[in-house]
PDB file of C-alpha atoms in Angstrom:
ATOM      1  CA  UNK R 233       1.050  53.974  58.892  1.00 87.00           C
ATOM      2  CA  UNK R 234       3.483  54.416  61.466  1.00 93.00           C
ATOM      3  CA  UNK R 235       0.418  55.516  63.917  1.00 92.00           C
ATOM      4  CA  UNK R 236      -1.132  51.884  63.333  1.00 86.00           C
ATOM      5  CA  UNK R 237       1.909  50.429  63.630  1.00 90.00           C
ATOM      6  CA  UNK R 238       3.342  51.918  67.472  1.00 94.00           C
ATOM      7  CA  UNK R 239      -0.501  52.329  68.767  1.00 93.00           C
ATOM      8  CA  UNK R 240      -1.236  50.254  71.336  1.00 94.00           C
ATOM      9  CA  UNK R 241      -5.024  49.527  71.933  1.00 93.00           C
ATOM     10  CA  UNK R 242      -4.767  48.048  75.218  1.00 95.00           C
ATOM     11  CA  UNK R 243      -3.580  51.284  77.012  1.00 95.00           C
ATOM     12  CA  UNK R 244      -6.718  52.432  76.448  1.00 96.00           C
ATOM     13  CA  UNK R 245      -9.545  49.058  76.361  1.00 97.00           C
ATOM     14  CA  UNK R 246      -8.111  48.510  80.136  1.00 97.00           C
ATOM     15  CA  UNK R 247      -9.544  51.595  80.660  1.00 97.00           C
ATOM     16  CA  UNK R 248     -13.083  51.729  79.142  1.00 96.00           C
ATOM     17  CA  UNK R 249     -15.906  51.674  80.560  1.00 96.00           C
ATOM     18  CA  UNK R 250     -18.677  52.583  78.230  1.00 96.00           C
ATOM     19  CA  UNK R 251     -21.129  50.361  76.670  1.00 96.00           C
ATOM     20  CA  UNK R 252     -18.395  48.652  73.548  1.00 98.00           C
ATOM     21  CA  UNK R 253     -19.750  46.317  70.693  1.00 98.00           C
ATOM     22  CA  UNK R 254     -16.666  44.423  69.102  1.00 98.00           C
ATOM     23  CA  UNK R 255     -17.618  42.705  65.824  1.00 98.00           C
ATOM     24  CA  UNK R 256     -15.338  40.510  63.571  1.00 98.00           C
ATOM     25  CA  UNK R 257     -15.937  38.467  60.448  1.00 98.00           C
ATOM     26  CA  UNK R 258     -14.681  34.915  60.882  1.00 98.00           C
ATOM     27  CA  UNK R 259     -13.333  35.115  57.261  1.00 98.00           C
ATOM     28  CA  UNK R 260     -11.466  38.486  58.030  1.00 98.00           C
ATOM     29  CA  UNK R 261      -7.668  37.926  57.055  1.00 97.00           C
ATOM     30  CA  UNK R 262      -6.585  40.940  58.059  1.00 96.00           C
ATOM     31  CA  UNK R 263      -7.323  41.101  61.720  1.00 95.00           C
ATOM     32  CA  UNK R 264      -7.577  37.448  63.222  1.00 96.00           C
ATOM     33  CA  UNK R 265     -10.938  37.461  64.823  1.00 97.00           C
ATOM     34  CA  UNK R 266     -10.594  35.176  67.473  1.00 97.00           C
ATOM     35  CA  UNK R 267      -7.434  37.164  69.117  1.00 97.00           C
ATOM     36  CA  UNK R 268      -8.771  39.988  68.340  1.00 97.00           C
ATOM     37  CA  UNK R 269     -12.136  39.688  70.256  1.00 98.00           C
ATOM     38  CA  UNK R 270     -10.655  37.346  72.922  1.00 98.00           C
ATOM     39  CA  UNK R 271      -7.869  40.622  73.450  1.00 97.00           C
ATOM     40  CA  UNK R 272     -11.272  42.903  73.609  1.00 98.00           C
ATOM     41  CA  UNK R 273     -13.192  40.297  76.143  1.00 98.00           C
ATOM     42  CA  UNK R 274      -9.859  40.208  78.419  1.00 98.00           C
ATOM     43  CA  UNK R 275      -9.183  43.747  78.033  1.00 98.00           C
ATOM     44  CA  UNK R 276     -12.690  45.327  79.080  1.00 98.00           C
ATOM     45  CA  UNK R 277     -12.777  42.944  81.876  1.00 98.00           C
ATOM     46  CA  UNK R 278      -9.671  44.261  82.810  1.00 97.00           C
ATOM     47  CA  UNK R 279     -11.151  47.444  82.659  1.00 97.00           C
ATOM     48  CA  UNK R 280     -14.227  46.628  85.002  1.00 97.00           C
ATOM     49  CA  UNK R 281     -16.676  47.252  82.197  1.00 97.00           C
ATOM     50  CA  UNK R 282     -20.241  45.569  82.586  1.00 94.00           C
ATOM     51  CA  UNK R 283     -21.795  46.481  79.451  1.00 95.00           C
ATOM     52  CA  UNK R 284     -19.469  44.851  76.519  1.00 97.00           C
ATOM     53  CA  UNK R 285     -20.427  42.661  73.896  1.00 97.00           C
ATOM     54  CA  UNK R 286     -17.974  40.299  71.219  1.00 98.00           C
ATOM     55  CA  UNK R 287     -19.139  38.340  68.830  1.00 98.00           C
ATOM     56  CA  UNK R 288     -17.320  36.552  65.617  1.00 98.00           C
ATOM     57  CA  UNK R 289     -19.616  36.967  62.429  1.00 98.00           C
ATOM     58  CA  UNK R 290     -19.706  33.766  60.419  1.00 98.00           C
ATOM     59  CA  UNK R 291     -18.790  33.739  56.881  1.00 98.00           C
ATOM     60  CA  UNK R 292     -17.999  37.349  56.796  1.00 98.00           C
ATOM     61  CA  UNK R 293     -14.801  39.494  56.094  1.00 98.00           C
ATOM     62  CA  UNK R 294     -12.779  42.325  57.467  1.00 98.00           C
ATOM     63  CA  UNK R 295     -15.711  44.745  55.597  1.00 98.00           C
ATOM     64  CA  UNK R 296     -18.782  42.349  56.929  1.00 98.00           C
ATOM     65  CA  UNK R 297     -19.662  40.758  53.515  1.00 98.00           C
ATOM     66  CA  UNK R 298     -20.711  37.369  53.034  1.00 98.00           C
ATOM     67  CA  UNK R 299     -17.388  35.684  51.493  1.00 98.00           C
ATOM     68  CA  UNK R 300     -15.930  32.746  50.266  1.00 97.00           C
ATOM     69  CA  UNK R 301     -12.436  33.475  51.387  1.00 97.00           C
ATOM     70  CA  UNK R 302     -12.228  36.464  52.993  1.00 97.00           C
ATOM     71  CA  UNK R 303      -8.849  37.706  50.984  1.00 97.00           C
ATOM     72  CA  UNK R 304      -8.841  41.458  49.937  1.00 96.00           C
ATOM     73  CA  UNK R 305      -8.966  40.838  46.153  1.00 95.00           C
ATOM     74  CA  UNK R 306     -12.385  38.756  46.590  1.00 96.00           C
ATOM     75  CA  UNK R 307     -13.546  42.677  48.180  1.00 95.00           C
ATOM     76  CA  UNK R 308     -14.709  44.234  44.355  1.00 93.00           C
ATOM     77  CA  UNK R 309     -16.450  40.874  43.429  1.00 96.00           C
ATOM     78  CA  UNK R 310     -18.947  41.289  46.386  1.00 97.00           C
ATOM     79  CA  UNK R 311     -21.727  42.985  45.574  1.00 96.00           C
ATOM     80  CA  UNK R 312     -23.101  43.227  49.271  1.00 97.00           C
ATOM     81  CA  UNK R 313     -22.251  46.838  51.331  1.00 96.00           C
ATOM     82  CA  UNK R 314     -22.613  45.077  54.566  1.00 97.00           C
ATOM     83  CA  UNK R 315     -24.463  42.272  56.053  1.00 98.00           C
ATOM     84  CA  UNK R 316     -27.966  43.060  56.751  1.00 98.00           C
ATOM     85  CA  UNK R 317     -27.175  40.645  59.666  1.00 98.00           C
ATOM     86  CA  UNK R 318     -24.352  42.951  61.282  1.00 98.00           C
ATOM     87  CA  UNK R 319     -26.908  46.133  60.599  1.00 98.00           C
ATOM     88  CA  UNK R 320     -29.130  44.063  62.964  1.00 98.00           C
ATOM     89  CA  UNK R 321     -27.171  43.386  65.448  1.00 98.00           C
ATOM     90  CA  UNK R 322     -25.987  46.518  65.731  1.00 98.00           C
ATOM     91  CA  UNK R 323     -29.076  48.631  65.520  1.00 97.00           C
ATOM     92  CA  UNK R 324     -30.378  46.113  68.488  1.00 96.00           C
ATOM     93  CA  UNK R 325     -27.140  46.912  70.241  1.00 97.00           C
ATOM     94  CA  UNK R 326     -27.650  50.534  69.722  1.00 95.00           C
ATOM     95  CA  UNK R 327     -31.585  50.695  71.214  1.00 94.00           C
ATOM     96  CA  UNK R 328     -30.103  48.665  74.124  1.00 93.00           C
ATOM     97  CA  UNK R 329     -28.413  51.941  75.215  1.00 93.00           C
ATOM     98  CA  UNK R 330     -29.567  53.917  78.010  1.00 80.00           C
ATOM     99  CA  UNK R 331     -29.654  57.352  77.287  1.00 77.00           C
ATOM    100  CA  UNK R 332     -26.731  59.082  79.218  1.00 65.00           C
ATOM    101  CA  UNK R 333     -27.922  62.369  81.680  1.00 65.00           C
TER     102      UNK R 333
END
C-alpha cells in the first residue's frame, strides 16, 4: 500500500511514448475519471506521444460494469465481467497497432 501511496505516475507518462489507451468508467468512485484521463491527455502530450487515446466510459465503474452507482458494494450484485463495449474498443485499439520491427 505504501507503493500506491508514494508512486508517482507522472515521472513516468511525461516520458512515454508508445501507443497508450486510458479507459475510465464515468461511475468509477475510486479513481475520478475526468482528472484522471485529463492528467493522462496532459501528461502524454507532455511526453511528445502521437499515438494516445482517453476516453470516459458512460455508466460504467472502476471494473467496467454497467452500474447504477458505481460504489464498491454494488461490485457482487453485477453480474456482467466487463462491458462487451470496453472489449470493443479495446480489441479495435489493439488491431490499430503497427507491428513493432
Amino acid at each position: 500500500m505504501r507503493y500506491f501511496i508514494a508512486y508517482d505516475p507522472a515521472i513516468t507518462l511525461t516520458r512515454l511514448t508508445i501507443p497508450v489507451l486510458a479507459l475510465n468508467g464515468e461511475k468509477d468512485v475510486q479513481v475520478d475519471a475526468a482528472t484522471n484521463l485529463a492528467g493522462f491527455n496532459s501528461l502524454l502530450t507532455q511526453a511528445g506521444n502521437k499515438h494516445f487515446k482517453v476516453m470516459q466510459m458512460p455508466g460504467l465503474n472502476h471494473l467496467f460494469q454497467q452500474a447504477t452507482t458505481g460504489e464498491v458494494g454494488e461490485y457482487g450484485e453485477i453480474e456482467e465481467t466487463i462491458s462487451p463495449e470496453v472489449l470493443d474498443i479495446m480489441t479495435k485499439w489493439i488491431q490499430t497497432l503497427k507491428p513493432r520491427k
